[in-house]
CSV table of N, CA and C in Angstrom, one decimal:
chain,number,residue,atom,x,y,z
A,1,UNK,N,125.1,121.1,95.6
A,1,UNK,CA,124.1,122.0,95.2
A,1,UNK,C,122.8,121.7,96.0
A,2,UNK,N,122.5,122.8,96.8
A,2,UNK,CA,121.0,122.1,97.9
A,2,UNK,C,119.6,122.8,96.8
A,3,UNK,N,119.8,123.2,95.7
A,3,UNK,CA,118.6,124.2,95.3
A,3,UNK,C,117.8,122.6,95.2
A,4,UNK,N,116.5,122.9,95.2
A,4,UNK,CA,115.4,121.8,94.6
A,4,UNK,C,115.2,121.1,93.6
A,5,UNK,N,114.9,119.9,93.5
A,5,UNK,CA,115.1,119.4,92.7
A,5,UNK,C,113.8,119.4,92.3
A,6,UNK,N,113.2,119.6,90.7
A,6,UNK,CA,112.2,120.0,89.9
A,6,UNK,C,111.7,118.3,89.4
A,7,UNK,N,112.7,117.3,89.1
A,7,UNK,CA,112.2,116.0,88.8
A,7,UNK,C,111.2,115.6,90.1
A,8,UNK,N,110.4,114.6,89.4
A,8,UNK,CA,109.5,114.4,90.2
A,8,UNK,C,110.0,112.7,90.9
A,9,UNK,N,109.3,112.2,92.2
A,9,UNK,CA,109.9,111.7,93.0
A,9,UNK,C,109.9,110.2,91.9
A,10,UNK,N,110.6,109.2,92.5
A,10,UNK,CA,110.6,108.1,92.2
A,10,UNK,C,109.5,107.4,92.3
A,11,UNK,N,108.7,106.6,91.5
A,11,UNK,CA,107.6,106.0,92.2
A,11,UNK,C,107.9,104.7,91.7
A,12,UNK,N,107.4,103.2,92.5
A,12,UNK,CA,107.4,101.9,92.1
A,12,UNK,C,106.1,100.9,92.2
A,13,UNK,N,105.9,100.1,91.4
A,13,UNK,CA,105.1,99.8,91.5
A,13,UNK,C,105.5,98.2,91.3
A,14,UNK,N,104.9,97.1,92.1
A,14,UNK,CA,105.2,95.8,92.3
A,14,UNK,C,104.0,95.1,92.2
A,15,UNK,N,104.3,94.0,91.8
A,15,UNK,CA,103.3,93.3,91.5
A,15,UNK,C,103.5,91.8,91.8
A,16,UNK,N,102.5,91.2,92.5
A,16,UNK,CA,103.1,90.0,92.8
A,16,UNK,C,101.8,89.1,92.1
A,17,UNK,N,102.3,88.0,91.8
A,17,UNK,CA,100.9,86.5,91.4
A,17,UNK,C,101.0,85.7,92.5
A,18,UNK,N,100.0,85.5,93.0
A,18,UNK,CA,100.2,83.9,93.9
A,18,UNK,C,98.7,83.2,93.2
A,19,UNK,N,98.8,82.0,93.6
A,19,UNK,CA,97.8,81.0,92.6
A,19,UNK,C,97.0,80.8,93.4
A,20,UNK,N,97.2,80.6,94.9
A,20,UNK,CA,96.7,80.3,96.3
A,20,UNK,C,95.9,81.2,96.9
A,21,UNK,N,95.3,81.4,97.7
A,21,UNK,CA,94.6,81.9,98.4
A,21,UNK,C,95.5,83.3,99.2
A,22,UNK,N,95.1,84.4,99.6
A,22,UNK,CA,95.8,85.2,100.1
A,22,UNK,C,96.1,85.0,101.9
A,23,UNK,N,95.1,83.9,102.2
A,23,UNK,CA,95.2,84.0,103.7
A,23,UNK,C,96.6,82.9,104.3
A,24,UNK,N,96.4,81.8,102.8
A,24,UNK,CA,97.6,80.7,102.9
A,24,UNK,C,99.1,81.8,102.5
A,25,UNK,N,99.2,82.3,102.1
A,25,UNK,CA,100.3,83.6,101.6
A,25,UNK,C,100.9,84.1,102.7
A,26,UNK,N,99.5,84.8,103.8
A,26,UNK,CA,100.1,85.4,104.3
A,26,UNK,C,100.7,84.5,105.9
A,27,UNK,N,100.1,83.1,105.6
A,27,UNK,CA,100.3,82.5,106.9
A,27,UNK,C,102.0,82.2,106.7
A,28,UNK,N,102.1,82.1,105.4
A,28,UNK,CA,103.6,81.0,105.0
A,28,UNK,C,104.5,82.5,105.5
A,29,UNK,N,103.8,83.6,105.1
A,29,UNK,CA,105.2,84.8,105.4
A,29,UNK,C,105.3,84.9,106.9
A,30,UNK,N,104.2,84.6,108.1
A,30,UNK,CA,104.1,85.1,109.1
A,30,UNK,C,105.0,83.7,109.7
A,31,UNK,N,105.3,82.2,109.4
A,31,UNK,CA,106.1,81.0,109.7
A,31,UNK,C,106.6,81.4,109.5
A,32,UNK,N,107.5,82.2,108.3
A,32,UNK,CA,108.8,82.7,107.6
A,32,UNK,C,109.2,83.7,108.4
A,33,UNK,N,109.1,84.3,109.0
A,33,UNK,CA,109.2,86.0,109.6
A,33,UNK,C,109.7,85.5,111.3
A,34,UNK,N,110.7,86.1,111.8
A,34,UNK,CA,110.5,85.7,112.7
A,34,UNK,C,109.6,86.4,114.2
A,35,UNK,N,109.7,85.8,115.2
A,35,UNK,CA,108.6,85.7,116.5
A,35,UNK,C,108.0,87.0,116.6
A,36,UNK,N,109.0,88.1,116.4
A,36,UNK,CA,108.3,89.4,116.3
A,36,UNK,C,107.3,90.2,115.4
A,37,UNK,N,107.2,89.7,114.5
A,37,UNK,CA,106.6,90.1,113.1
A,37,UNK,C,105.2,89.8,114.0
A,38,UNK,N,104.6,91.0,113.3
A,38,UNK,CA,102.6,90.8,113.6
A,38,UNK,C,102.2,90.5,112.9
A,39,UNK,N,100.7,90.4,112.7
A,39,UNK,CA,99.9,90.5,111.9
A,39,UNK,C,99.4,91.7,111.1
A,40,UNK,N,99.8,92.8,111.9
A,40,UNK,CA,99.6,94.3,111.2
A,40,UNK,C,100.5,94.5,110.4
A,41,UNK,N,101.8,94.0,110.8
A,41,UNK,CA,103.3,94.4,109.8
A,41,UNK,C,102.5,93.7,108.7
A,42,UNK,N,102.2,92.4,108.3
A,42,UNK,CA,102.0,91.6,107.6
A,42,UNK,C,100.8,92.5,106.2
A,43,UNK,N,99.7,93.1,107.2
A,43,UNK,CA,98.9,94.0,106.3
A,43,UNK,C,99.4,95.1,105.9
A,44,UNK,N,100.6,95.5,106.4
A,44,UNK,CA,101.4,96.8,105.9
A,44,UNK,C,102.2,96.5,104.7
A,45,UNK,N,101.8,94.9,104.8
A,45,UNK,CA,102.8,94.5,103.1
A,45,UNK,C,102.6,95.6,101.9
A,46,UNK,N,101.4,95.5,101.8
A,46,UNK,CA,101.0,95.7,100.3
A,46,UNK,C,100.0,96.7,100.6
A,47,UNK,N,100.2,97.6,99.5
A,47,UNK,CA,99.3,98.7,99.3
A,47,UNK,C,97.9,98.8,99.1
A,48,UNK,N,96.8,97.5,98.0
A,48,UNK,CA,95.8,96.8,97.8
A,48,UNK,C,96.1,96.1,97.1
A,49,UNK,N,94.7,95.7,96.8
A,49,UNK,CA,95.0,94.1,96.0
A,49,UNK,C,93.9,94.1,95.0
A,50,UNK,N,94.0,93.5,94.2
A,50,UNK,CA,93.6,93.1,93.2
A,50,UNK,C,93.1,91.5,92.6
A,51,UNK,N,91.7,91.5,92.7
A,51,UNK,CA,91.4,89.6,92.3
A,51,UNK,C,90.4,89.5,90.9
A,52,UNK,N,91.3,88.8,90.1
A,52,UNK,CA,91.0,89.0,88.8
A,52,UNK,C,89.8,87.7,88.7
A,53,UNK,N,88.5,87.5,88.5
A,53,UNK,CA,87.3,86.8,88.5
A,53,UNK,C,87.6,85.6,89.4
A,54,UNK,N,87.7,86.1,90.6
A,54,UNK,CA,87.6,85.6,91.6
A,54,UNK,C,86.6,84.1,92.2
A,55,UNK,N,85.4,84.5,91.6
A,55,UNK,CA,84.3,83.7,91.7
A,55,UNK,C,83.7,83.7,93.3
A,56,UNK,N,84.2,84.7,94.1
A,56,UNK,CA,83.7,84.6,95.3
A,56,UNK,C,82.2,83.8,95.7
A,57,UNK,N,81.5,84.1,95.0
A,57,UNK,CA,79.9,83.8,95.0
A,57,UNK,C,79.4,82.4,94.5
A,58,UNK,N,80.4,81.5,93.8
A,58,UNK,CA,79.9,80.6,93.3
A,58,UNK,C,80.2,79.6,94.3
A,59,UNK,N,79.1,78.8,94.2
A,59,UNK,CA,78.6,78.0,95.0
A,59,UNK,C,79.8,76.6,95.2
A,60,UNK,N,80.9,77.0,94.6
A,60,UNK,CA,82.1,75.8,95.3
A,60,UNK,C,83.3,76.4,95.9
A,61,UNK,N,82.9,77.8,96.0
A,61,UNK,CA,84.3,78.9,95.8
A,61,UNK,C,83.9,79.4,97.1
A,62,UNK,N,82.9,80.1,97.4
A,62,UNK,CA,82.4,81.2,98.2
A,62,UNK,C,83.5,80.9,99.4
A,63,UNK,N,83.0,79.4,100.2
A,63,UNK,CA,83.5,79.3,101.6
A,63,UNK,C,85.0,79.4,102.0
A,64,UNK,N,85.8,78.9,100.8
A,64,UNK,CA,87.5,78.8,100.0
A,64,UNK,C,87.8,80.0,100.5
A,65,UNK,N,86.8,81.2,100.2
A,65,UNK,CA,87.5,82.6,99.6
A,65,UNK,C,87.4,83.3,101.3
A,66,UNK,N,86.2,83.0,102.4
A,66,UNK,CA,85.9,83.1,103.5
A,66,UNK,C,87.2,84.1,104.4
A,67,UNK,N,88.6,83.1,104.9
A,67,UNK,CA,89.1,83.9,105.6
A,67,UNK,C,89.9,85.1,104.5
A,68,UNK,N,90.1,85.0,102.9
A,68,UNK,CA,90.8,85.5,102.5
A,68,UNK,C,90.4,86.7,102.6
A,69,UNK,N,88.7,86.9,102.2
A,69,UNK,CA,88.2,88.1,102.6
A,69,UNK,C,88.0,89.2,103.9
A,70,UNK,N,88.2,87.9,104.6
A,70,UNK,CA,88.4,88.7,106.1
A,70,UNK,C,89.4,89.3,106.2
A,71,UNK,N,90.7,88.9,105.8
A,71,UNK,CA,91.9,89.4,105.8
A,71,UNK,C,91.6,90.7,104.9
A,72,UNK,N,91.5,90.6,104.0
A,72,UNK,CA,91.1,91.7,102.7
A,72,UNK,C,90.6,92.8,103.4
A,73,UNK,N,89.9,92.7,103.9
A,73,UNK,CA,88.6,93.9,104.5
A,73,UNK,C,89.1,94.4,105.7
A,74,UNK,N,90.2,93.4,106.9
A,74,UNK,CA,90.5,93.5,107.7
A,74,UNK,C,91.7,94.7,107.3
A,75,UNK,N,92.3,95.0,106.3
A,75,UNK,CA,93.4,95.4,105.7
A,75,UNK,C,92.9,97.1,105.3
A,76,UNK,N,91.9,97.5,105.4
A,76,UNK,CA,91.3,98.6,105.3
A,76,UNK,C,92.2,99.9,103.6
A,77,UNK,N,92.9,98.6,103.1
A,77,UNK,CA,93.3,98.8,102.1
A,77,UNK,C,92.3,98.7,100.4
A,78,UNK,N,92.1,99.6,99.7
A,78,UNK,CA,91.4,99.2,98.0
A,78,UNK,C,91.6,98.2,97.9
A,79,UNK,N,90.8,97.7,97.1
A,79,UNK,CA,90.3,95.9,96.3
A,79,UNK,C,89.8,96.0,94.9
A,80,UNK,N,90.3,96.1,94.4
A,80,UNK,CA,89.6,96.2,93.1
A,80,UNK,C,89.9,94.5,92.8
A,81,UNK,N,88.4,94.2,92.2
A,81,UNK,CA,87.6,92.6,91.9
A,81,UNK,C,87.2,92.4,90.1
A,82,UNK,N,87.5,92.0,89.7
A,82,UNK,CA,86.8,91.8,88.4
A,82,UNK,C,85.7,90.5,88.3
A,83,UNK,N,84.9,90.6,87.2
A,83,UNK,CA,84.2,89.1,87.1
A,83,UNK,C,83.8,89.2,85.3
A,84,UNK,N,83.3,87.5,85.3
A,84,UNK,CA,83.3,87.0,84.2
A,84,UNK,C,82.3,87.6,83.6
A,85,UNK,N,81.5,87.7,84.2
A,85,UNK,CA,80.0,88.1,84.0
A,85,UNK,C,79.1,88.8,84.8
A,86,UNK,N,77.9,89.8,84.1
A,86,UNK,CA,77.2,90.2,85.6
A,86,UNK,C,76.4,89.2,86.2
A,87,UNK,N,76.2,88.2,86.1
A,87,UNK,CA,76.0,87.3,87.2
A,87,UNK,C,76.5,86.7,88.0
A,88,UNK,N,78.2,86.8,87.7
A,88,UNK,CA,79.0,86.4,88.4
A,88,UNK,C,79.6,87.2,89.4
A,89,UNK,N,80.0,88.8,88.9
A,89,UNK,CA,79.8,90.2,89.4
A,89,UNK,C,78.4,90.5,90.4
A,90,UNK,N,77.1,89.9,90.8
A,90,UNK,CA,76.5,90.1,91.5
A,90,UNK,C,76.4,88.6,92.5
A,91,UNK,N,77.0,87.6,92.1
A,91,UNK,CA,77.1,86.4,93.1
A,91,UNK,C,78.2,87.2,94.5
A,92,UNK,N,79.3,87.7,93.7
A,92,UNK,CA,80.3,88.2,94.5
A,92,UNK,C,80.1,89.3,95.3
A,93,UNK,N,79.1,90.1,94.7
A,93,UNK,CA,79.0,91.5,95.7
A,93,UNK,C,77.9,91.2,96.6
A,94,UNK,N,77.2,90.1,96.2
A,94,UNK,CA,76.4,89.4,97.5
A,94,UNK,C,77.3,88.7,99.1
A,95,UNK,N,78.0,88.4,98.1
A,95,UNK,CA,78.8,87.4,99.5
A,95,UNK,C,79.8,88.6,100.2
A,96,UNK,N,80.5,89.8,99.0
A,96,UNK,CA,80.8,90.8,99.9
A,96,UNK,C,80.0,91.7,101.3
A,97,UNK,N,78.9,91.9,100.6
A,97,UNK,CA,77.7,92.8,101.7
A,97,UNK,C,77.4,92.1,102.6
A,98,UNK,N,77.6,91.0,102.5
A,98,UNK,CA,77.0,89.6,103.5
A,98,UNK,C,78.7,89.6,104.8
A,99,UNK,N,79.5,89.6,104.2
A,99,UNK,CA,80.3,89.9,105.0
A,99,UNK,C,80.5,91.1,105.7
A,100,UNK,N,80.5,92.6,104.8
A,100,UNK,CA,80.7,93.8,105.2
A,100,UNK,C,79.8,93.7,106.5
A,101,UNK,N,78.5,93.3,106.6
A,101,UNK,CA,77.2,93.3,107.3
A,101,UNK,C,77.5,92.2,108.5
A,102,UNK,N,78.4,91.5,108.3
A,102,UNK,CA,78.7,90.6,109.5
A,102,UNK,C,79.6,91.0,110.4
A,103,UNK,N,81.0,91.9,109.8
A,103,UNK,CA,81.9,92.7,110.6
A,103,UNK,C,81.2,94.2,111.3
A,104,UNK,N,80.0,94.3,110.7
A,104,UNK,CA,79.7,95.7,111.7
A,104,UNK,C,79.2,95.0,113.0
């Protein structure tokens, strides 16, 4: 039968935890992967990402979080961020603009 099919397509949705840092993640997949794998394949992983009170902004975290964000931003993929608090929510969107403003 070629008529159309009226169901609607498959969709999936994945979800991964890591504890670690995303830039340590992505280095262990790029040693794992062999010679030909890029760095772009590597951003084609995943669709965005998601960092649940991250603490970007706090004053023992910020520099920790440095390449993950680069990678993040470098990925021109959504970020959805949560935080504890709005003080904590404006430590973070500080050190965000501070970076957006250093890649232009």
């Amino acid at each position: 039968d070629n008529s159309p099919s009226l169901q609607r397509p498959i969709r999936e949705l994945s979800m991964n935890f890591h504890s670690s840092y995303l830039h340590e993640v992505v280095l262990k997949i790029l040693k794992a992967q062999p010679q030909s794998s890029t760095t772009e394949q590597i951003k084609n992983v995943w669709d965005g990402f998601v960092l649940f009170n991250p603490g970007l902004g706090h004053p023992n975290l910020s520099k920790q979080w440095k390449p993950t964000l680069k990678f993040l931003v470098g990925t021109g993929k959504p970020i959805l961020f949560t935080a504890h608090s709005t003080i904590d929510a404006k430590r973070d969107q500080q050190v965000l603009e501070k970076l957006l403003a250093d890649c232009d």
